[in-house]
Short mmCIF file of C-alpha atoms in Angstrom, two decimals:
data_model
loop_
_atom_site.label_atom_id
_atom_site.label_comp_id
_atom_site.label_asym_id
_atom_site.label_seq_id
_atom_site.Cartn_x
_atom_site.Cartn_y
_atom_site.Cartn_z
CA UNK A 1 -22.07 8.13 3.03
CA UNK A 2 -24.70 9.92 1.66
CA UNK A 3 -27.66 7.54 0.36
CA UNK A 4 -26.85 6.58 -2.67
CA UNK A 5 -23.28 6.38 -2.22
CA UNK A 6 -23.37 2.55 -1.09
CA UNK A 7 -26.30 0.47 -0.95
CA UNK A 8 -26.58 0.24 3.28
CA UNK A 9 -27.99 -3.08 3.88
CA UNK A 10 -30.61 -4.31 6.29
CA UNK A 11 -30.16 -4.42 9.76
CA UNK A 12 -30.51 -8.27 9.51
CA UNK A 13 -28.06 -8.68 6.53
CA UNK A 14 -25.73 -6.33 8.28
CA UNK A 15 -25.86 -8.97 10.92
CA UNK A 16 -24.60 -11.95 8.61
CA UNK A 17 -21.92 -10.23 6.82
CA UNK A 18 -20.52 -9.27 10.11
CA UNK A 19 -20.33 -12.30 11.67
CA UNK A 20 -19.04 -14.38 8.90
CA UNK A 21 -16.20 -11.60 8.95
CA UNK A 22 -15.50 -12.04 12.64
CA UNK A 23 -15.60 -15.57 12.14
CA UNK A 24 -13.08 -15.76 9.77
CA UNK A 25 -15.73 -17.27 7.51
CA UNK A 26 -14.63 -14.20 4.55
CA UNK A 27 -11.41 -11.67 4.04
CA UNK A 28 -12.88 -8.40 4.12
CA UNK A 29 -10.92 -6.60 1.12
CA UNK A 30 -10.77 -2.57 0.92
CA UNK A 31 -14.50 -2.24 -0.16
CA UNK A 32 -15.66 -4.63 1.90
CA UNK A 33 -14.22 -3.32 5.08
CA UNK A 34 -15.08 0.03 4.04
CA UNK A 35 -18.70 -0.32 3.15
CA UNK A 36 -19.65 -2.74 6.78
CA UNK A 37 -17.98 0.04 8.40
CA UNK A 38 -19.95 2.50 7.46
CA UNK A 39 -23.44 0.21 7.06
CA UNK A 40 -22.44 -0.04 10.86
CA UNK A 41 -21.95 3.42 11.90
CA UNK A 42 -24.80 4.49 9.92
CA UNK A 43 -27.38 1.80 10.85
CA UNK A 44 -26.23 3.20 14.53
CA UNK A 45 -27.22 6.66 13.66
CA UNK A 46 -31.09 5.62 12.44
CA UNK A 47 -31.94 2.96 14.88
CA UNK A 48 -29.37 1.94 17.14
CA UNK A 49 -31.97 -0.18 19.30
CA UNK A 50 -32.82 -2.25 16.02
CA UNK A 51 -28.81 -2.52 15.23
CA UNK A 52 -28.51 -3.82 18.55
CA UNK A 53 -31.28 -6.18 18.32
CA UNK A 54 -29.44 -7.51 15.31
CA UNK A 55 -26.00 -7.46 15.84
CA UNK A 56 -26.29 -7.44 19.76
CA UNK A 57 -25.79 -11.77 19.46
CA UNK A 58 -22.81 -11.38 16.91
CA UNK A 59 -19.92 -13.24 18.63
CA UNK A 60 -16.71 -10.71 19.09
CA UNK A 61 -14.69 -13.56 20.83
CA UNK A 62 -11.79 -14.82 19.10
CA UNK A 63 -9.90 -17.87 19.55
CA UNK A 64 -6.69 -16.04 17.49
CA UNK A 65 -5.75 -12.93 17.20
CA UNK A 66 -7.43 -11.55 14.33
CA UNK A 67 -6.25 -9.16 11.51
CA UNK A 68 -6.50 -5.71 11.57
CA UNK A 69 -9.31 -5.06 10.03
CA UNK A 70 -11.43 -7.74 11.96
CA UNK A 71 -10.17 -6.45 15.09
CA UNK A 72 -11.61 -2.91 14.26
CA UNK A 73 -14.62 -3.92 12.77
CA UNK A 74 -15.46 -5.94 16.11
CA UNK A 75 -14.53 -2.88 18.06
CA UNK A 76 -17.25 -0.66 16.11
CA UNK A 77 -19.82 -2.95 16.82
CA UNK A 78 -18.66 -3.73 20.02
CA UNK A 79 -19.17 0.15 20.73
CA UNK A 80 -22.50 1.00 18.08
CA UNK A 81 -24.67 -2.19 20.12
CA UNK A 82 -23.52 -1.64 24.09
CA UNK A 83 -25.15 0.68 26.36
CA UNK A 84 -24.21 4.63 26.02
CA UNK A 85 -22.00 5.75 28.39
CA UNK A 86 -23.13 8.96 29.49
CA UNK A 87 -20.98 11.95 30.58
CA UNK A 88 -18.03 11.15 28.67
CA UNK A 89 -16.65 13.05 26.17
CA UNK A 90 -15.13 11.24 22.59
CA UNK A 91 -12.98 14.29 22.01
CA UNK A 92 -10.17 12.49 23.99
CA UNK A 93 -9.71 10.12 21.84
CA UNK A 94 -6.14 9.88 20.28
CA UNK A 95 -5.00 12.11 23.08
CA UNK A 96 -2.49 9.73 24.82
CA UNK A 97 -1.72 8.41 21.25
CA UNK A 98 2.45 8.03 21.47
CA UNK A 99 5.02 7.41 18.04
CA UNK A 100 6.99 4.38 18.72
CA UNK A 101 7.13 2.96 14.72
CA UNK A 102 7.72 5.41 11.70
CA UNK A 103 7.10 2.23 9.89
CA UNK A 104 3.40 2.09 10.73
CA UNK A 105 2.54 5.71 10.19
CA UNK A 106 -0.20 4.62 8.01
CA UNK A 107 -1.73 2.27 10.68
CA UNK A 108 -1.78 5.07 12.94
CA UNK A 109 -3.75 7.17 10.93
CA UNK A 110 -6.22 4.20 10.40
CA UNK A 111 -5.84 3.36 14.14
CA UNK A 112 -7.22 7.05 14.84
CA UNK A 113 -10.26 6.82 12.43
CA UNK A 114 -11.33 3.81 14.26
CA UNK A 115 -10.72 4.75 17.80
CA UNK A 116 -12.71 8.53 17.00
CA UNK A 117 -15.74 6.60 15.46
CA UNK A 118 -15.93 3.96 18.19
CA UNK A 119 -15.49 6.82 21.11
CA UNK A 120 -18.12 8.89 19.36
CA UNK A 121 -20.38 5.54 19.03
CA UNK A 122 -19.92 5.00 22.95
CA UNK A 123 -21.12 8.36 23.98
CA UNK A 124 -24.12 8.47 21.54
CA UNK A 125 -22.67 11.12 19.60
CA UNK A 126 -24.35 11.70 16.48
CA UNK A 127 -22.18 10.36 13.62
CA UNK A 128 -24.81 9.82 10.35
CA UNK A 129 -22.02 8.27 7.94
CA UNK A 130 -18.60 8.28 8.19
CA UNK A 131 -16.92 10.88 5.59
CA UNK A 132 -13.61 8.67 4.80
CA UNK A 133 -15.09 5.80 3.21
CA UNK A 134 -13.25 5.64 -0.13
CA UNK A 135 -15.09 5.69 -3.55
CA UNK A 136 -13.47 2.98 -4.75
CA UNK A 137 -10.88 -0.32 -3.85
CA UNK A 138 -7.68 1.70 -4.29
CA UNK A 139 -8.67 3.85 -0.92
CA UNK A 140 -9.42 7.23 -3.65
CA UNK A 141 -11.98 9.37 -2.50
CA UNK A 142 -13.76 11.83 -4.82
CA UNK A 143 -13.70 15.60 -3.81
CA UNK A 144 -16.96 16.18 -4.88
CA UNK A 145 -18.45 12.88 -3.09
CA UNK A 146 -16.53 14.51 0.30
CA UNK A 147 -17.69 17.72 -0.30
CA UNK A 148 -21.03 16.43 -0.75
CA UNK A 149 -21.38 14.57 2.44
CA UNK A 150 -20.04 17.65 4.56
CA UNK A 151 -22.63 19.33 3.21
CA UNK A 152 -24.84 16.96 4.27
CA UNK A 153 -23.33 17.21 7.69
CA UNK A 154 -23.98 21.26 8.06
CA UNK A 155 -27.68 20.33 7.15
CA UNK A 156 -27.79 18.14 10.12
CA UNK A 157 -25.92 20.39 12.52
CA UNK A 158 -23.03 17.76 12.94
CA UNK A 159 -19.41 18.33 13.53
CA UNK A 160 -16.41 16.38 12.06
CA UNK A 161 -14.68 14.03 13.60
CA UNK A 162 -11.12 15.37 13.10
CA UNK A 163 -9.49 12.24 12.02
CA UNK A 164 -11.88 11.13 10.20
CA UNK A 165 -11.67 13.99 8.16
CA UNK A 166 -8.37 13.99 7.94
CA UNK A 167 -8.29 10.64 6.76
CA UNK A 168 -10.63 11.34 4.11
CA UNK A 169 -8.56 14.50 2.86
CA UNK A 170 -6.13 12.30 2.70
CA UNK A 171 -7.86 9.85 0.15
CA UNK A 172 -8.67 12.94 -2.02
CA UNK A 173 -5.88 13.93 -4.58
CA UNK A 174 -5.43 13.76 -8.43
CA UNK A 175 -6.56 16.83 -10.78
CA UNK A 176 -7.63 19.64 -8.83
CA UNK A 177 -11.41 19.30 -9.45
CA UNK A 178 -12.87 23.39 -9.80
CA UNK A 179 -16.42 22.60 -8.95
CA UNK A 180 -15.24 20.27 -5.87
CA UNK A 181 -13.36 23.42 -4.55
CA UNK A 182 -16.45 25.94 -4.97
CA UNK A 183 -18.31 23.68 -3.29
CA UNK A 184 -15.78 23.37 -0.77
CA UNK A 185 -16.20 27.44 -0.39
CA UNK A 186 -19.55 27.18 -0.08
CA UNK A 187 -19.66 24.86 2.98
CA UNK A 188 -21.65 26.10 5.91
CA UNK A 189 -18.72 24.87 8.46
CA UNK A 190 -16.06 25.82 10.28
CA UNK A 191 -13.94 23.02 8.44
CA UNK A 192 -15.04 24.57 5.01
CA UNK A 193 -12.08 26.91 4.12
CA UNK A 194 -9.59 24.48 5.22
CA UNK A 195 -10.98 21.51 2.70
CA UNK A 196 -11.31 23.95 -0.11
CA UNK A 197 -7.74 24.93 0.21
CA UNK A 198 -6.66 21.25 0.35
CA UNK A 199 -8.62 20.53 -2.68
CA UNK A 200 -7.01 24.00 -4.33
CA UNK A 201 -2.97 22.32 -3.85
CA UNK A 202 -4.79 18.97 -4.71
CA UNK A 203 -4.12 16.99 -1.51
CA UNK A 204 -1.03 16.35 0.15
CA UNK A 205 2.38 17.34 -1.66
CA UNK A 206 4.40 14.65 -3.33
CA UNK A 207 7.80 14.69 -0.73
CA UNK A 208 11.21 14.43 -1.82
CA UNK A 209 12.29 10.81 -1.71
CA UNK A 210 15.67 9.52 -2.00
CA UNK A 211 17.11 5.76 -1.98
CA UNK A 212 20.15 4.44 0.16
CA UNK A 213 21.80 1.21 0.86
CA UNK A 214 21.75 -0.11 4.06
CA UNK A 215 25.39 0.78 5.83
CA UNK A 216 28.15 -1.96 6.21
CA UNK A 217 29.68 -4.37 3.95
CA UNK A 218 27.57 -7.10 2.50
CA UNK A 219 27.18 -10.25 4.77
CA UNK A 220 25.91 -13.35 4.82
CA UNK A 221 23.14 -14.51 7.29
CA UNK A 222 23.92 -14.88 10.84
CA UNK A 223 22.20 -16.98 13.55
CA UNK A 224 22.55 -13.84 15.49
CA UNK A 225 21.66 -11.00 13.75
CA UNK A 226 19.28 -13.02 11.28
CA UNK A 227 19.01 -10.34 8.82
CA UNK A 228 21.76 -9.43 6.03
CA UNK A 229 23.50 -6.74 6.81
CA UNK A 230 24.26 -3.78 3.72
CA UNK A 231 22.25 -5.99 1.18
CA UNK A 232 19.25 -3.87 1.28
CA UNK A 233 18.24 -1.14 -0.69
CA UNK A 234 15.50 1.30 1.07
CA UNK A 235 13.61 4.40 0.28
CA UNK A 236 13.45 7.32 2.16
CA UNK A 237 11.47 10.69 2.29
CA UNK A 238 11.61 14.82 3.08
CA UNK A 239 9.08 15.74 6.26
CA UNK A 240 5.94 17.18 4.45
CA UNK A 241 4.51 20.42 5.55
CA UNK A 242 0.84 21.02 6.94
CA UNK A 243 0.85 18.49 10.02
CA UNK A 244 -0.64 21.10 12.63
CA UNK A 245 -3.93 21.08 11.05
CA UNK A 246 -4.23 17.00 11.55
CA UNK A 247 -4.61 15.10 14.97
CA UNK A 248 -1.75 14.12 16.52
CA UNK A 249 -1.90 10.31 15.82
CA UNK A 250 -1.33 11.78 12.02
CA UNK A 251 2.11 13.05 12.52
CA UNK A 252 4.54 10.48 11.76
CA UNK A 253 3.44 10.08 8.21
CA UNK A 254 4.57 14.29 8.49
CA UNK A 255 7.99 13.52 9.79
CA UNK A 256 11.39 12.97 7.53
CA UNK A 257 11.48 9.77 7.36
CA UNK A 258 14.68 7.65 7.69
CA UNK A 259 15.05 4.33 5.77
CA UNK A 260 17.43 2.47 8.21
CA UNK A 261 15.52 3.26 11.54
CA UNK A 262 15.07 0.79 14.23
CA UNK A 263 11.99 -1.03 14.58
CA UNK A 264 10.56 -3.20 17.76
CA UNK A 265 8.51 -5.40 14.95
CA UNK A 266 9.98 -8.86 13.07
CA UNK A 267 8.92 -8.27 9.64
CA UNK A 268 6.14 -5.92 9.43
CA UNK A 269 3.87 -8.31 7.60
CA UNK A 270 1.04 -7.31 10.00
CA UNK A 271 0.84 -4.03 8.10
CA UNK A 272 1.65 -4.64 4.91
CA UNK A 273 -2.04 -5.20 2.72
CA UNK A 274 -4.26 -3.50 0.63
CA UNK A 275 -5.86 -1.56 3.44
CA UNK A 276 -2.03 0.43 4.34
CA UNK A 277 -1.99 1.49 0.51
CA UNK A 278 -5.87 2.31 0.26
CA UNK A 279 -5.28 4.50 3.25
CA UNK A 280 -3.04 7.34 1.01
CA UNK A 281 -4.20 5.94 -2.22
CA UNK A 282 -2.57 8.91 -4.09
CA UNK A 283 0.57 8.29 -2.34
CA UNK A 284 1.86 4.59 -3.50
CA UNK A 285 6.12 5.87 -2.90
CA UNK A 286 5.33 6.70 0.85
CA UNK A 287 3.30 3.58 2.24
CA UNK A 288 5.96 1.13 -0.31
CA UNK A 289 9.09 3.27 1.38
CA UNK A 290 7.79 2.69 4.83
CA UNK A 291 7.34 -1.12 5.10
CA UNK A 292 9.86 -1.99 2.45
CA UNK A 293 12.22 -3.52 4.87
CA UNK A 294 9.67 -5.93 5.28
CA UNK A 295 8.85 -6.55 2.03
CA UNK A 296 13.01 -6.88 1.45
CA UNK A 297 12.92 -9.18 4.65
CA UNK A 298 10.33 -11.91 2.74
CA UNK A 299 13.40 -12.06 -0.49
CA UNK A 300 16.57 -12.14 1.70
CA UNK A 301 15.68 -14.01 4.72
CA UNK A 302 14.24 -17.04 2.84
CA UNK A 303 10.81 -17.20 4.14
CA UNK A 304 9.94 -13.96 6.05
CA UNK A 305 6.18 -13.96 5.93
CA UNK A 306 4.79 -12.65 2.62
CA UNK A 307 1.77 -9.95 1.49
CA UNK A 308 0.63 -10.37 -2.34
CA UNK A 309 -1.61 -8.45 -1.46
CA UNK A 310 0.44 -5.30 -0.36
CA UNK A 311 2.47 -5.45 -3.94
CA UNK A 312 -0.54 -5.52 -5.90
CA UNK A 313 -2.31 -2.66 -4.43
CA UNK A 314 0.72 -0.80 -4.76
CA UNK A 315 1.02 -1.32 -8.48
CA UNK A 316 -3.34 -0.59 -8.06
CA UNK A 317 -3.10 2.64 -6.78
CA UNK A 318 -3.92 6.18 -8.14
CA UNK A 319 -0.83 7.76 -7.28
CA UNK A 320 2.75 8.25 -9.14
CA UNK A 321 4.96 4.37 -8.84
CA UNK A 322 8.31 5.71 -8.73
CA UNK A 323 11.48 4.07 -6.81
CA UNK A 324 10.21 2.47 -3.65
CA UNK A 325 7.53 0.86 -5.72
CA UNK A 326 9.90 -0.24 -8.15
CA UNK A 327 12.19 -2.18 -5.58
CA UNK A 328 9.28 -3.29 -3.55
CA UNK A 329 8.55 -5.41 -6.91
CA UNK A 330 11.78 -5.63 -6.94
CA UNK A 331 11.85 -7.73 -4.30
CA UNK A 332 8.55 -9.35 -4.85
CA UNK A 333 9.52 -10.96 -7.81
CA UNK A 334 12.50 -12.92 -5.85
CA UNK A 335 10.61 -13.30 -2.67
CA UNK A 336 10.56 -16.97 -0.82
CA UNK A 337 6.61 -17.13 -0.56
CA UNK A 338 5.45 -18.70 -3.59
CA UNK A 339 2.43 -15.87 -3.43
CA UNK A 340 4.44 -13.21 -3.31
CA UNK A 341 6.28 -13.38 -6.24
CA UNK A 342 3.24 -14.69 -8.05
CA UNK A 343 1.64 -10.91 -6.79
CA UNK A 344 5.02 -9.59 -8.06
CA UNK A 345 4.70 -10.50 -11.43
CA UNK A 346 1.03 -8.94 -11.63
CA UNK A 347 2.03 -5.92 -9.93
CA UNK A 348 4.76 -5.84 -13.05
CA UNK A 349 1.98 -6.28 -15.53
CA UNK A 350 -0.43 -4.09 -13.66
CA UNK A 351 1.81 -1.02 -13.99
CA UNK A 352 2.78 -2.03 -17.89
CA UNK A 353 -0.97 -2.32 -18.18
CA UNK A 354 -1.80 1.48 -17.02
CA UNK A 355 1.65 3.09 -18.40
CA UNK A 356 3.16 3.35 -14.76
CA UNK A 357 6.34 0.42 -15.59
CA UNK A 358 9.24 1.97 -15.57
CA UNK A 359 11.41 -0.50 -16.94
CA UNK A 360 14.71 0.61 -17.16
CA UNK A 361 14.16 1.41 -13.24
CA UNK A 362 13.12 -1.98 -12.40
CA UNK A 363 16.13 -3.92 -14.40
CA UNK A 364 18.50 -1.87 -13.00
CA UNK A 365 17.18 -2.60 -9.37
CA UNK A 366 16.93 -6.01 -9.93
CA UNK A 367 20.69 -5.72 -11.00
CA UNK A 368 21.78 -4.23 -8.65
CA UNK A 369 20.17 -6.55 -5.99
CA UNK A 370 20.88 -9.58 -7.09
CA UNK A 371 24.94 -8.23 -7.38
CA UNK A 372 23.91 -7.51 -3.67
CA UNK A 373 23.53 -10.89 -2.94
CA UNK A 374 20.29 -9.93 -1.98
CA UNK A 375 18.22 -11.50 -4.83
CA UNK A 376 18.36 -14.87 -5.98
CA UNK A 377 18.75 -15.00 -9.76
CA UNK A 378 16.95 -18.20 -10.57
CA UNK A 379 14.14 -16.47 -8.78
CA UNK A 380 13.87 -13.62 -10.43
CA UNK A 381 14.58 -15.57 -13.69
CA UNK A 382 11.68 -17.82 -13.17
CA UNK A 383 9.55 -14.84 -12.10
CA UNK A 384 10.21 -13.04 -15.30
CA UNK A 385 9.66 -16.13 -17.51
CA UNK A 386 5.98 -15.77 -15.87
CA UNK A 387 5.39 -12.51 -16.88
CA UNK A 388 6.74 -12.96 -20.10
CA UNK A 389 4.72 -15.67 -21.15
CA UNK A 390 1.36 -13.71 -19.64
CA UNK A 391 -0.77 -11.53 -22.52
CA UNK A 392 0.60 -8.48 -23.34
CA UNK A 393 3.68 -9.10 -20.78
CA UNK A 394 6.94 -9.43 -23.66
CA UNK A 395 7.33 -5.93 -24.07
CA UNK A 396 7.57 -4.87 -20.53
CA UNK A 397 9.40 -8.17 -19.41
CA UNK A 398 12.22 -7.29 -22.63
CA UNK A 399 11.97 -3.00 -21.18
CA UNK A 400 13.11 -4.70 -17.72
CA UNK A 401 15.89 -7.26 -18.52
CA UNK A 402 17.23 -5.44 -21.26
CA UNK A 403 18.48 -2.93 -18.53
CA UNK A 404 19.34 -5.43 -16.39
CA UNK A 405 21.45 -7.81 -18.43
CA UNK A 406 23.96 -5.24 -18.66
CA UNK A 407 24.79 -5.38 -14.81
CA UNK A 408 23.88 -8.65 -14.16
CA UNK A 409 26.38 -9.89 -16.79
CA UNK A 410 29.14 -7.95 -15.30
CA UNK A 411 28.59 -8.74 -11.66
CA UNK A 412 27.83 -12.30 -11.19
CA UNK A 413 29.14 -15.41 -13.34
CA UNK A 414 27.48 -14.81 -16.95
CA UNK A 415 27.52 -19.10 -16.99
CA UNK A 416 24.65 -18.57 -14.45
CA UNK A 417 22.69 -16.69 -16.99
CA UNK A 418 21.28 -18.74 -18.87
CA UNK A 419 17.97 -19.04 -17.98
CA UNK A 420 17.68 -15.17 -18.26
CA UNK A 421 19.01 -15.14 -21.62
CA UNK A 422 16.55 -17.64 -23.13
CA UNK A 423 13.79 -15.33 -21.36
CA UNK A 424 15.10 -12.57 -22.94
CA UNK A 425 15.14 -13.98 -26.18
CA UNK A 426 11.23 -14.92 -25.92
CA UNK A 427 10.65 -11.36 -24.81
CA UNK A 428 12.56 -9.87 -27.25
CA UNK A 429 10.83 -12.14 -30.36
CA UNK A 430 7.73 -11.62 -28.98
CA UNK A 431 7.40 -7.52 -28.90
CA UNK A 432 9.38 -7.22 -31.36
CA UNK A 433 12.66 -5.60 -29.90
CA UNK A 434 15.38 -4.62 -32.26
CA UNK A 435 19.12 -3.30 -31.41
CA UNK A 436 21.81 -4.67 -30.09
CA UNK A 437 23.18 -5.34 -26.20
CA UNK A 438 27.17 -5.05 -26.44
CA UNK A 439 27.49 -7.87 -23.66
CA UNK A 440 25.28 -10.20 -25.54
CA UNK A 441 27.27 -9.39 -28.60
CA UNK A 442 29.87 -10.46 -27.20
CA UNK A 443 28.84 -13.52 -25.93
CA UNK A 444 27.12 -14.72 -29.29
CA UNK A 445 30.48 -14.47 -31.21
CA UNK A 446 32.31 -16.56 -28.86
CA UNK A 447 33.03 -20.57 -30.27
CA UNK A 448 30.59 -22.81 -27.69
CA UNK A 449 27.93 -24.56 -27.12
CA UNK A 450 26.95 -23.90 -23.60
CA UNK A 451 23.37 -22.69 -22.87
CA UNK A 452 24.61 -19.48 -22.12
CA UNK A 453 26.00 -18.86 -25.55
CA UNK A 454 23.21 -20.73 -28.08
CA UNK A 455 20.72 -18.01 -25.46
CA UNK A 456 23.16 -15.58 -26.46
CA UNK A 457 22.76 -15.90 -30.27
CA UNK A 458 18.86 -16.49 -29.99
CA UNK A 459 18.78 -13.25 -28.70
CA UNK A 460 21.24 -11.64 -30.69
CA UNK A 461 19.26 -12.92 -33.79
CA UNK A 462 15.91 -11.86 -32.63
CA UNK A 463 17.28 -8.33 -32.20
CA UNK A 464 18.78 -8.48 -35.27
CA UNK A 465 15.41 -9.66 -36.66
CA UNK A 466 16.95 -12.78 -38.34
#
């Protein structure tokens, strides 16, 4: 964090913001976190005797176990104000680090950051800022700001932490910025040709992703298994090349991932926030793929603990939305928390907003889900009817149920429909949609008078333009 970067405060306003964060008086979001983080770490490396003074009386007991975040905040301060502990070396840190959750491959990463800063911290190693601090609250990091601060570390004769480099190439991504990667060539450290050729490719590669259905006939509930069984549809991804050159904590986001796994943790709800997505900001698909069983677990176990916040920095985030971010939505907008599906619906109009809705995508999911069993129609009905009546949300809401009706007619009772089909018709008289659905065709010339049909020939009309 070069000065400049983020306004550092004092040593005494440090001081407050901490401890209303450790005292659960205030959420630390993405920036937030980010920026006392580094105020921290830096504030250690000018004057650690005044940060001490300061912070030394910040309380880092807590009555509940605290998120994340907190947690790691507490445990940099706990190790930039106590007394340096001589003859060790920080270099082991991470070393006995051990895979048991592809799931959390993110957290790990995040995990090693932390635990390389606060082992540095302990042994009074010189650490003036630390390089991964994104540039902004999607996790993105600019190439030139990185390559700009390890400058700034050759000048000072200070070595990289390896993970928290490697977090911060992982942050950087997008267009392949020229002058970043001259600058990159130019660096006066060992590290230099490595970042330069990261910047060259332009950050990790995209892996090959494919979706699946969980294995087994559809069930209901069971008292003893808890979860559905074959109602879920997951994401997986290819193994991604390049993992030697990253610390060992980093390798599991490296690995093939499988979708249908084991996992020793309930829902993953623990991991599932802004701070998972802001830590491969460029990279939406792979954090969404990883904890989507989760996310699936808060729709089709009625009440599985919810993250709105996870949903909308997916639909937030710099990188390509493709299918796991789709179903993750997906599942959002049917989800038992009220919050969730509230974060759902402007996740949907988030991606509309920036061009990044595929529609067609979405309805057939949703489709396809709620044929499952999985979704709950009057939930995703109701979530839809949001949406469409939000600014600017009929045209996506009409690109996502017009693919959907289609299926959702033909594998459920249409007499359950309509709801959806009154929707529909809003959407479609609102942007405008012409054409014609063949199911909804059908069902406007039949004789009746049942909801399902006067929705039917509301819509048909407003396609028709009538």
């Amino acid at each position: 964090m070069i000065e400049g970067e983020y306004p550092v405060p004092s040593a005494g306003a440090l001081a407050d913001e901490v401890a209303a964060v450790l005292a659960g008086r205030r959420s630390p979001g993405v920036v937030a976190y980010e920026r006392l983080l580094g105020a921290v770490v830096v504030h250690a490396y000018r004057d650690r005797e005044a940060l001490t003074a300061a912070l030394g009386s910040v309380s880092r007991e807590f009555a509940v176990r605290p998120d994340r975040q907190v947690a790691c905040l507490a445990g940099i301060v706990g190790a930039a104000v106590e007394p340096v502990r001589a003859g060790e070396s920080w270099e082991d840190a991470g070393s006995g680090w051990l895979e048991l959750c592809q799931h959390v491959a993110l957290d790990y990463i995040e995990g090693a950051r932390v635990g390389e800063l606060r082992a540095r911290l302990r042994v009074g190693g010189p650490v003036p800022f630390p390089l991964s601090v994104p540039s902004g609250p999607t996790g993105a990091l600019e190439p030139s700001q990185l390559v700009g601060r390890l400058a700034e570390y050759a000048r000072l004769g200070v070595r990289p932490g390896p993970a928290d480099l490697g977090l911060a190439l992982l942050r950087c991504g997008g267009p392949v910025d020229g002058e970043a990667v001259r600058a990159a060539e130019q660096l006066d450290l060992a590290e230099g040709p490595r970042v330069a050729d990261w910047l060259r490719q332009g950050g990790l590669p995209q892996p090959a992703a494919w979706r699946e259905q969980e294995s087994g006939a559809p069930e209901r509930p069971s008292r003893r298994r808890g979860a559905r069984v074959g109602r879920r549809i997951l994401v997986g991804h290819e193994a991604i090349d390049g993992r030697g050159a990253f610390p060992r904590p980093f390798w599991s986001l490296f690995r093939k991932f499988e979708p249908a796994i084991g996992c020793p943790h309930m829902s993953l709800a623990d991991f599932r926030d802004a701070h998972t997505v802001a830590t491969l900001p460029w990279h939406p698909e792979i954090a969404a793929a990883r904890l989507l069983t989760g996310v699936a677990s808060a729709a089709d176990q009625d009440g599985g603990r919810g993250a709105p916040a996870f949903l909308e920095a997916l639909a937030a985030a710099d990188g390509p939305a493709g299918p796991a971010v789709h179903l993750a939505v997906a599942y959002g907008l049917a989800s038992a928390p009220p919050e969730d599906r509230e974060a759902a619906v402007r996740a949907l109009l988030l991606l509309a907003a920036r061009g990044r809705l595929d529609g067609d995508l979405l309805g057939r999911e949703l489709a396809e889900l709620v044929g499952l069993g999985t979704l709950k129609a009057a939930l995703v009905t109701e979530s839809l009817g949001v949406a469409a009546a939000a600014p600017q949300g009929a045209a996506p809401v009409w690109a996502v149920i017009s693919s959907a009706l289609p299926g959702l007619l033909a594998c459920t009772k249409p007499q359950a429909h309509g709801a959806l089909l009154a929707v529909a018709a809003d959407a479609a008289r609102l942007s405008g949609a012409r054409g014609a659905l063949p199911e909804v065709t059908v069902l406007a010339q039949r004789p009746g008078s049942s909801r399902l049909l006067r929705e039917a020939r509301r819509l048909h009309d407003a396609l028709a333009g009538t």
